Amino acid sequence: AQSVTQLDSQVPVFEEAPVELRCNYSSSVSVYLFWYVQYPNQGLQLLLKYLSGSTLVKGINGFEAEFNKSQTSFHLRKPSVHISDTAEYFCAVSILTGGGNKLTFGTGTQLKVEL
Amino acid sequence: NAGVTQTPKFQVLKTGQSMTLQCAQDMNHEYMSWYRQDPGMGLRLIHYSVGAGITDQGEVPNGYNVSRSTTEDFPLRLLSAAPSQTSVYFCASSAGTGKESPLHFGNGTRLTVT
């Protein structure tokens, strides 16, 4: 079975500083990879996704992520964060076998942007 | 465009009570699913449906039932609530059943079982 590990439960960062949120996955088959963001008291929204092709994918709000197959990682980055980026971020994987669009989520990383 | 609508937003139940969490989407999505979110555990799949009349179990199905009589609606039933079912529940849908399709989430139902 596939699994997703988000190594940091909380990441504090100052406004305008760069940030990297780490995600590693394990799967014996090919996967699709996603990052979702959850603002307080809301559902999750898609930030970006990797399906195939270029390993560097760009998402909304200036975020990007790089797929590294050899390291089984899909880290999320932003060069300069804003207060409004404070939220919880979830990495998720979808395996290419079996039925249904079943995502496996990581445990989440709380990004707190401070002035 | 309302997207995915969940009701109620909050609910408090006593142990042993039953209730139904409602989920409706207006995007004509084939795929719908229910997740529960617990601190430190991320989101875990309860049940899912790939189309009207078809449902299947996810990772944590025990204590929950679902049905999919229409494309739009996917209610989640708690048969006999237990404190372990205290959680935030999210309904999600996607266009088609392809694994590349991103999920659209509702705003959640916060359930407390005492």
PDB file of C-alpha atoms in Angstrom:
ATOM      1  CA  ALA A   1       0.000   0.000   0.000  1.00  0.00           C
ATOM      2  CA  GLN A   2       1.103   3.547  -0.611  1.00  0.00           C
ATOM      3  CA  SER A   3       1.895   6.002   2.167  1.00  0.00           C
ATOM      4  CA  VAL A   4       2.758   9.672   2.498  1.00  0.00           C
ATOM      5  CA  THR A   5       5.051  11.214   5.103  1.00  0.00           C
ATOM      6  CA  GLN A   6       5.116  14.896   5.901  1.00  0.00           C
ATOM      7  CA  LEU A   7       8.145  15.319   8.084  1.00  0.00           C
ATOM      8  CA  ASP A   8       7.194  18.600   9.741  1.00  0.00           C
ATOM      9  CA  SER A   9       3.950  19.073  11.619  1.00  0.00           C
ATOM     10  CA  GLN A  10       4.550  22.815  12.024  1.00  0.00           C
ATOM     11  CA  VAL A  11       6.706  25.281  10.119  1.00  0.00           C
ATOM     12  CA  PRO A  12       7.005  28.847  11.419  1.00  0.00           C
ATOM     13  CA  VAL A  13       8.448  31.394   8.999  1.00  0.00           C
ATOM     14  CA  PHE A  14       8.705  35.161   8.762  1.00  0.00           C
ATOM     15  CA  GLU A  15       6.848  37.047   6.057  1.00  0.00           C
ATOM     16  CA  GLU A  16       8.789  37.400   2.772  1.00  0.00           C
ATOM     17  CA  ALA A  17      11.106  34.520   3.713  1.00  0.00           C
ATOM     18  CA  PRO A  18      11.282  31.369   1.556  1.00  0.00           C
ATOM     19  CA  VAL A  19       9.696  28.152   2.733  1.00  0.00           C
ATOM     20  CA  GLU A  20       9.905  24.453   1.904  1.00  0.00           C
ATOM     21  CA  LEU A  21       7.366  21.919   3.102  1.00  0.00           C
ATOM     22  CA  ARG A  22       8.623  18.375   2.822  1.00  0.00           C
ATOM     23  CA  CYS A  23       6.751  15.358   1.506  1.00  0.00           C
ATOM     24  CA  ASN A  24       7.974  11.821   0.894  1.00  0.00           C
ATOM     25  CA  TYR A  25       5.924   8.943  -0.419  1.00  0.00           C
ATOM     26  CA  SER A  26       6.258   5.211  -0.755  1.00  0.00           C
ATOM     27  CA  SER A  27       4.602   3.147  -3.420  1.00  0.00           C
ATOM     28  CA  SER A  28       5.500   0.092  -5.447  1.00  0.00           C
ATOM     29  CA  VAL A  29       3.650   1.455  -8.473  1.00  0.00           C
ATOM     30  CA  SER A  30       3.498   4.740 -10.337  1.00  0.00           C
ATOM     31  CA  VAL A  31       1.674   7.570  -8.642  1.00  0.00           C
ATOM     32  CA  TYR A  32       0.116  10.936  -9.151  1.00  0.00           C
ATOM     33  CA  LEU A  33       1.057  13.554  -6.528  1.00  0.00           C
ATOM     34  CA  PHE A  34      -0.894  16.492  -5.173  1.00  0.00           C
ATOM     35  CA  TRP A  35      -0.606  19.330  -2.702  1.00  0.00           C
ATOM     36  CA  TYR A  36      -3.762  20.693  -1.079  1.00  0.00           C
ATOM     37  CA  VAL A  37      -4.178  23.709   1.205  1.00  0.00           C
ATOM     38  CA  GLN A  38      -6.720  24.076   3.995  1.00  0.00           C
ATOM     39  CA  TYR A  39      -7.547  27.511   5.391  1.00  0.00           C
ATOM     40  CA  PRO A  40      -9.193  27.687   8.839  1.00  0.00           C
ATOM     41  CA  ASN A  41     -12.721  26.284   8.939  1.00  0.00           C
ATOM     42  CA  GLN A  42     -12.695  25.434   5.260  1.00  0.00           C
ATOM     43  CA  GLY A  43     -12.320  22.376   3.080  1.00  0.00           C
ATOM     44  CA  LEU A  44      -9.176  21.544   1.135  1.00  0.00           C
ATOM     45  CA  GLN A  45      -8.280  23.281  -2.124  1.00  0.00           C
ATOM     46  CA  LEU A  46      -5.924  22.004  -4.788  1.00  0.00           C
ATOM     47  CA  LEU A  47      -2.593  23.874  -4.925  1.00  0.00           C
ATOM     48  CA  LEU A  48      -0.873  21.845  -7.621  1.00  0.00           C
ATOM     49  CA  LYS A  49      -0.487  18.369  -9.034  1.00  0.00           C
ATOM     50  CA  TYR A  50       2.108  16.215 -10.740  1.00  0.00           C
ATOM     51  CA  LEU A  51       0.825  13.719 -13.290  1.00  0.00           C
ATOM     52  CA  SER A  52       3.698  13.331 -15.751  1.00  0.00           C
ATOM     53  CA  GLY A  53       6.168  15.348 -17.777  1.00  0.00           C
ATOM     54  CA  SER A  54       8.220  18.156 -16.265  1.00  0.00           C
ATOM     55  CA  THR A  55       9.210  17.380 -12.693  1.00  0.00           C
ATOM     56  CA  LEU A  56       8.792  21.013 -11.639  1.00  0.00           C
ATOM     57  CA  VAL A  57       5.155  21.956 -11.353  1.00  0.00           C
ATOM     58  CA  LYS A  58       3.757  25.370 -10.616  1.00  0.00           C
ATOM     59  CA  GLY A  59       0.553  25.957  -8.713  1.00  0.00           C
ATOM     60  CA  ILE A  60      -1.602  28.764  -7.461  1.00  0.00           C
ATOM     61  CA  ASN A  61      -0.467  31.554  -5.145  1.00  0.00           C
ATOM     62  CA  GLY A  62       3.173  31.316  -6.250  1.00  0.00           C
ATOM     63  CA  PHE A  63       3.775  27.795  -4.944  1.00  0.00           C
ATOM     64  CA  GLU A  64       5.749  25.179  -6.826  1.00  0.00           C
ATOM     65  CA  ALA A  65       6.818  21.605  -6.182  1.00  0.00           C
ATOM     66  CA  GLU A  66       9.448  19.303  -7.589  1.00  0.00           C
ATOM     67  CA  PHE A  67       8.936  15.600  -8.153  1.00  0.00           C
ATOM     68  CA  ASN A  68      12.063  13.574  -7.424  1.00  0.00           C
ATOM     69  CA  LYS A  69      11.525   9.941  -8.306  1.00  0.00           C
ATOM     70  CA  SER A  70      14.862   8.698  -6.997  1.00  0.00           C
ATOM     71  CA  GLN A  71      14.237  10.263  -3.600  1.00  0.00           C
ATOM     72  CA  THR A  72      10.475   9.610  -3.718  1.00  0.00           C
ATOM     73  CA  SER A  73       9.860  13.199  -2.704  1.00  0.00           C
ATOM     74  CA  PHE A  74       7.508  15.984  -3.726  1.00  0.00           C
ATOM     75  CA  HIS A  75       8.536  19.029  -1.681  1.00  0.00           C
ATOM     76  CA  LEU A  76       6.524  22.231  -1.840  1.00  0.00           C
ATOM     77  CA  ARG A  77       8.294  25.577  -2.066  1.00  0.00           C
ATOM     78  CA  LYS A  78       7.547  29.276  -2.192  1.00  0.00           C
ATOM     79  CA  PRO A  79      10.303  31.889  -2.564  1.00  0.00           C
ATOM     80  CA  SER A  80       8.549  34.571  -0.503  1.00  0.00           C
ATOM     81  CA  VAL A  81       5.601  33.862   1.777  1.00  0.00           C
ATOM     82  CA  HIS A  82       2.804  36.182   2.787  1.00  0.00           C
ATOM     83  CA  ILE A  83       0.706  36.314   5.933  1.00  0.00           C
ATOM     84  CA  SER A  84      -2.220  34.985   3.892  1.00  0.00           C
ATOM     85  CA  ASP A  85      -0.287  31.733   3.272  1.00  0.00           C
ATOM     86  CA  THR A  86      -0.880  30.731   6.888  1.00  0.00           C
ATOM     87  CA  ALA A  87      -2.784  27.458   6.545  1.00  0.00           C
ATOM     88  CA  GLU A  88      -2.401  23.705   6.742  1.00  0.00           C
ATOM     89  CA  TYR A  89      -0.866  21.976   3.756  1.00  0.00           C
ATOM     90  CA  PHE A  90      -1.462  18.359   2.804  1.00  0.00           C
ATOM     91  CA  CYS A  91       0.524  16.190   0.433  1.00  0.00           C
ATOM     92  CA  ALA A  92      -1.429  13.373  -1.214  1.00  0.00           C
ATOM     93  CA  VAL A  93      -0.744  10.451  -3.536  1.00  0.00           C
ATOM     94  CA  SER A  94      -3.005   8.570  -5.907  1.00  0.00           C
ATOM     95  CA  ILE A  95      -1.848   5.218  -7.185  1.00  0.00           C
ATOM     96  CA  LEU A  96      -2.452   4.257 -10.794  1.00  0.00           C
ATOM     97  CA  THR A  97      -3.898   0.828 -10.094  1.00  0.00           C
ATOM     98  CA  GLY A  98      -7.167  -0.246  -8.567  1.00  0.00           C
ATOM     99  CA  GLY A  99     -10.562   1.356  -8.800  1.00  0.00           C
ATOM    100  CA  GLY A 100     -11.712   4.817  -7.844  1.00  0.00           C
ATOM    101  CA  ASN A 101      -9.949   8.101  -7.302  1.00  0.00           C
ATOM    102  CA  LYS A 102      -8.623   7.252  -3.859  1.00  0.00           C
ATOM    103  CA  LEU A 103      -6.138   9.680  -2.436  1.00  0.00           C
ATOM    104  CA  THR A 104      -3.864   8.874   0.473  1.00  0.00           C
ATOM    105  CA  PHE A 105      -3.080  11.989   2.481  1.00  0.00           C
ATOM    106  CA  GLY A 106      -0.154  12.897   4.678  1.00  0.00           C
ATOM    107  CA  THR A 107      -0.736  14.141   8.207  1.00  0.00           C
ATOM    108  CA  GLY A 108      -0.401  17.778   7.200  1.00  0.00           C
ATOM    109  CA  THR A 109       2.027  20.639   7.859  1.00  0.00           C
ATOM    110  CA  GLN A 110       0.810  23.775   9.597  1.00  0.00           C
ATOM    111  CA  LEU A 111       2.515  26.792   8.016  1.00  0.00           C
ATOM    112  CA  LYS A 112       2.490  29.838  10.260  1.00  0.00           C
ATOM    113  CA  VAL A 113       3.707  33.054   8.700  1.00  0.00           C
ATOM    114  CA  GLU A 114       4.731  35.737  11.181  1.00  0.00           C
ATOM    115  CA  LEU A 115       5.466  39.432  10.773  1.00  0.00           C
TER     116      LEU A 115
ATOM    117  CA  ASN B   1     -21.855  27.720  -8.595  1.00  0.00           C
ATOM    118  CA  ALA B   2     -22.199  26.169  -5.118  1.00  0.00           C
ATOM    119  CA  GLY B   3     -19.725  23.301  -5.654  1.00  0.00           C
ATOM    120  CA  VAL B   4     -19.872  20.757  -2.808  1.00  0.00           C
ATOM    121  CA  THR B   5     -22.347  21.577  -0.046  1.00  0.00           C
ATOM    122  CA  GLN B   6     -22.308  19.827   3.310  1.00  0.00           C
ATOM    123  CA  THR B   7     -24.944  20.060   6.025  1.00  0.00           C
ATOM    124  CA  PRO B   8     -25.005  20.507   8.941  1.00  0.00           C
ATOM    125  CA  LYS B   9     -21.847  22.482   9.732  1.00  0.00           C
ATOM    126  CA  PHE B  10     -21.866  21.385  13.382  1.00  0.00           C
ATOM    127  CA  GLN B  11     -23.563  18.513  15.193  1.00  0.00           C
ATOM    128  CA  VAL B  12     -23.486  17.130  18.718  1.00  0.00           C
ATOM    129  CA  LEU B  13     -24.751  13.587  19.300  1.00  0.00           C
ATOM    130  CA  LYS B  14     -25.062  11.338  22.292  1.00  0.00           C
ATOM    131  CA  THR B  15     -23.525   7.874  22.166  1.00  0.00           C
ATOM    132  CA  GLY B  16     -25.856   5.481  20.394  1.00  0.00           C
ATOM    133  CA  GLN B  17     -27.750   8.083  18.401  1.00  0.00           C
ATOM    134  CA  SER B  18     -27.909   7.890  14.629  1.00  0.00           C
ATOM    135  CA  MET B  19     -27.732  10.672  12.088  1.00  0.00           C
ATOM    136  CA  THR B  20     -27.076  11.427   8.435  1.00  0.00           C
ATOM    137  CA  LEU B  21     -24.507  13.889   7.149  1.00  0.00           C
ATOM    138  CA  GLN B  22     -25.661  15.384   3.882  1.00  0.00           C
ATOM    139  CA  CYS B  23     -23.484  16.066   0.849  1.00  0.00           C
ATOM    140  CA  ALA B  24     -24.605  17.490  -2.473  1.00  0.00           C
ATOM    141  CA  GLN B  25     -22.646  18.652  -5.510  1.00  0.00           C
ATOM    142  CA  ASP B  26     -23.887  20.587  -8.518  1.00  0.00           C
ATOM    143  CA  MET B  27     -20.964  19.926 -10.863  1.00  0.00           C
ATOM    144  CA  ASN B  28     -22.291  16.663 -12.316  1.00  0.00           C
ATOM    145  CA  HIS B  29     -19.269  14.834 -10.894  1.00  0.00           C
ATOM    146  CA  GLU B  30     -19.228  11.053 -11.140  1.00  0.00           C
ATOM    147  CA  TYR B  31     -16.929  10.444  -8.195  1.00  0.00           C
ATOM    148  CA  MET B  32     -17.837  11.309  -4.607  1.00  0.00           C
ATOM    149  CA  SER B  33     -16.189  10.382  -1.345  1.00  0.00           C
ATOM    150  CA  TRP B  34     -16.236  10.915   2.404  1.00  0.00           C
ATOM    151  CA  TYR B  35     -13.154  11.575   4.519  1.00  0.00           C
ATOM    152  CA  ARG B  36     -12.687  12.131   8.212  1.00  0.00           C
ATOM    153  CA  GLN B  37      -9.986  14.462   9.521  1.00  0.00           C
ATOM    154  CA  ASP B  38      -8.436  13.889  12.922  1.00  0.00           C
ATOM    155  CA  PRO B  39      -5.518  15.785  14.497  1.00  0.00           C
ATOM    156  CA  GLY B  40      -2.160  14.291  13.537  1.00  0.00           C
ATOM    157  CA  MET B  41      -3.753  11.735  11.218  1.00  0.00           C
ATOM    158  CA  GLY B  42      -4.512  13.704   8.081  1.00  0.00           C
ATOM    159  CA  LEU B  43      -7.581  12.681   6.109  1.00  0.00           C
ATOM    160  CA  ARG B  44      -8.742   9.086   5.938  1.00  0.00           C
ATOM    161  CA  LEU B  45     -11.155   7.733   3.347  1.00  0.00           C
ATOM    162  CA  ILE B  46     -14.400   6.309   4.737  1.00  0.00           C
ATOM    163  CA  HIS B  47     -16.465   5.412   1.649  1.00  0.00           C
ATOM    164  CA  TYR B  48     -16.522   6.406  -1.971  1.00  0.00           C
ATOM    165  CA  SER B  49     -18.726   6.129  -5.043  1.00  0.00           C
ATOM    166  CA  VAL B  50     -17.771   6.050  -8.730  1.00  0.00           C
ATOM    167  CA  GLY B  51     -21.322   6.732  -9.897  1.00  0.00           C
ATOM    168  CA  ALA B  52     -24.990   6.504  -9.003  1.00  0.00           C
ATOM    169  CA  GLY B  53     -25.822   3.100  -7.551  1.00  0.00           C
ATOM    170  CA  ILE B  54     -22.170   2.179  -6.899  1.00  0.00           C
ATOM    171  CA  THR B  55     -20.405   2.506  -3.546  1.00  0.00           C
ATOM    172  CA  ASP B  56     -17.312   0.968  -1.999  1.00  0.00           C
ATOM    173  CA  GLN B  57     -15.404   1.006   1.254  1.00  0.00           C
ATOM    174  CA  GLY B  58     -12.372   3.095   1.970  1.00  0.00           C
ATOM    175  CA  GLU B  59      -9.794   2.835   4.708  1.00  0.00           C
ATOM    176  CA  VAL B  60     -12.061   3.323   7.766  1.00  0.00           C
ATOM    177  CA  PRO B  61     -15.632   2.242   6.851  1.00  0.00           C
ATOM    178  CA  ASN B  62     -16.758   0.631  10.122  1.00  0.00           C
ATOM    179  CA  GLY B  63     -19.726   2.365  11.739  1.00  0.00           C
ATOM    180  CA  TYR B  64     -20.717   4.237   8.584  1.00  0.00           C
ATOM    181  CA  ASN B  65     -23.080   3.546   5.704  1.00  0.00           C
ATOM    182  CA  VAL B  66     -23.503   5.330   2.396  1.00  0.00           C
ATOM    183  CA  SER B  67     -25.787   5.224  -0.612  1.00  0.00           C
ATOM    184  CA  ARG B  68     -25.745   6.963  -3.978  1.00  0.00           C
ATOM    185  CA  SER B  69     -29.214   7.092  -5.464  1.00  0.00           C
ATOM    186  CA  THR B  70     -28.501  10.188  -7.568  1.00  0.00           C
ATOM    187  CA  THR B  71     -25.398  11.733  -9.121  1.00  0.00           C
ATOM    188  CA  GLU B  72     -25.780  14.828  -6.950  1.00  0.00           C
ATOM    189  CA  ASP B  73     -26.169  13.376  -3.442  1.00  0.00           C
ATOM    190  CA  PHE B  74     -23.968  11.170  -1.287  1.00  0.00           C
ATOM    191  CA  PRO B  75     -25.197  11.009   2.327  1.00  0.00           C
ATOM    192  CA  LEU B  76     -23.141   9.454   5.107  1.00  0.00           C
ATOM    193  CA  ARG B  77     -25.039   7.632   7.854  1.00  0.00           C
ATOM    194  CA  LEU B  78     -23.783   6.984  11.349  1.00  0.00           C
ATOM    195  CA  LEU B  79     -25.754   4.005  12.599  1.00  0.00           C
ATOM    196  CA  SER B  80     -24.932   4.200  16.317  1.00  0.00           C
ATOM    197  CA  ALA B  81     -22.617   7.067  17.164  1.00  0.00           C
ATOM    198  CA  ALA B  82     -19.552   6.437  19.321  1.00  0.00           C
ATOM    199  CA  PRO B  83     -17.096   8.937  20.873  1.00  0.00           C
ATOM    200  CA  SER B  84     -14.425   7.602  18.494  1.00  0.00           C
ATOM    201  CA  GLN B  85     -16.450   9.104  15.653  1.00  0.00           C
ATOM    202  CA  THR B  86     -15.880  12.626  16.961  1.00  0.00           C
ATOM    203  CA  SER B  87     -14.146  14.224  13.991  1.00  0.00           C
ATOM    204  CA  VAL B  88     -14.444  16.650  11.124  1.00  0.00           C
ATOM    205  CA  TYR B  89     -16.043  15.032   8.091  1.00  0.00           C
ATOM    206  CA  PHE B  90     -15.374  16.166   4.539  1.00  0.00           C
ATOM    207  CA  CYS B  91     -17.235  15.247   1.397  1.00  0.00           C
ATOM    208  CA  ALA B  92     -15.330  15.523  -1.884  1.00  0.00           C
ATOM    209  CA  SER B  93     -16.107  15.001  -5.551  1.00  0.00           C
ATOM    210  CA  SER B  94     -14.223  14.859  -8.832  1.00  0.00           C
ATOM    211  CA  ALA B  95     -15.121  14.903 -12.503  1.00  0.00           C
ATOM    212  CA  GLY B  96     -14.766  11.352 -13.777  1.00  0.00           C
ATOM    213  CA  THR B  97     -13.094   8.634 -11.815  1.00  0.00           C
ATOM    214  CA  GLY B  98      -9.643   9.229 -13.182  1.00  0.00           C
ATOM    215  CA  LYS B  99      -6.883   9.341 -10.653  1.00  0.00           C
ATOM    216  CA  GLU B 100      -5.570  12.542 -12.157  1.00  0.00           C
ATOM    217  CA  SER B 101      -8.784  14.387 -11.345  1.00  0.00           C
ATOM    218  CA  PRO B 102      -8.419  16.799  -8.426  1.00  0.00           C
ATOM    219  CA  LEU B 103     -10.928  16.550  -5.610  1.00  0.00           C
ATOM    220  CA  HIS B 104     -13.332  19.382  -4.779  1.00  0.00           C
ATOM    221  CA  PHE B 105     -14.079  19.521  -1.061  1.00  0.00           C
ATOM    222  CA  GLY B 106     -17.001  20.797   0.951  1.00  0.00           C
ATOM    223  CA  ASN B 107     -16.409  22.961   4.022  1.00  0.00           C
ATOM    224  CA  GLY B 108     -16.848  20.086   6.438  1.00  0.00           C
ATOM    225  CA  THR B 109     -19.151  18.937   9.231  1.00  0.00           C
ATOM    226  CA  ARG B 110     -17.747  19.082  12.739  1.00  0.00           C
ATOM    227  CA  LEU B 111     -19.243  16.207  14.752  1.00  0.00           C
ATOM    228  CA  THR B 112     -18.940  15.716  18.491  1.00  0.00           C
ATOM    229  CA  VAL B 113     -20.179  12.518  20.128  1.00  0.00           C
ATOM    230  CA  THR B 114     -20.562  12.658  23.910  1.00  0.00           C
TER     231      THR B 114
END
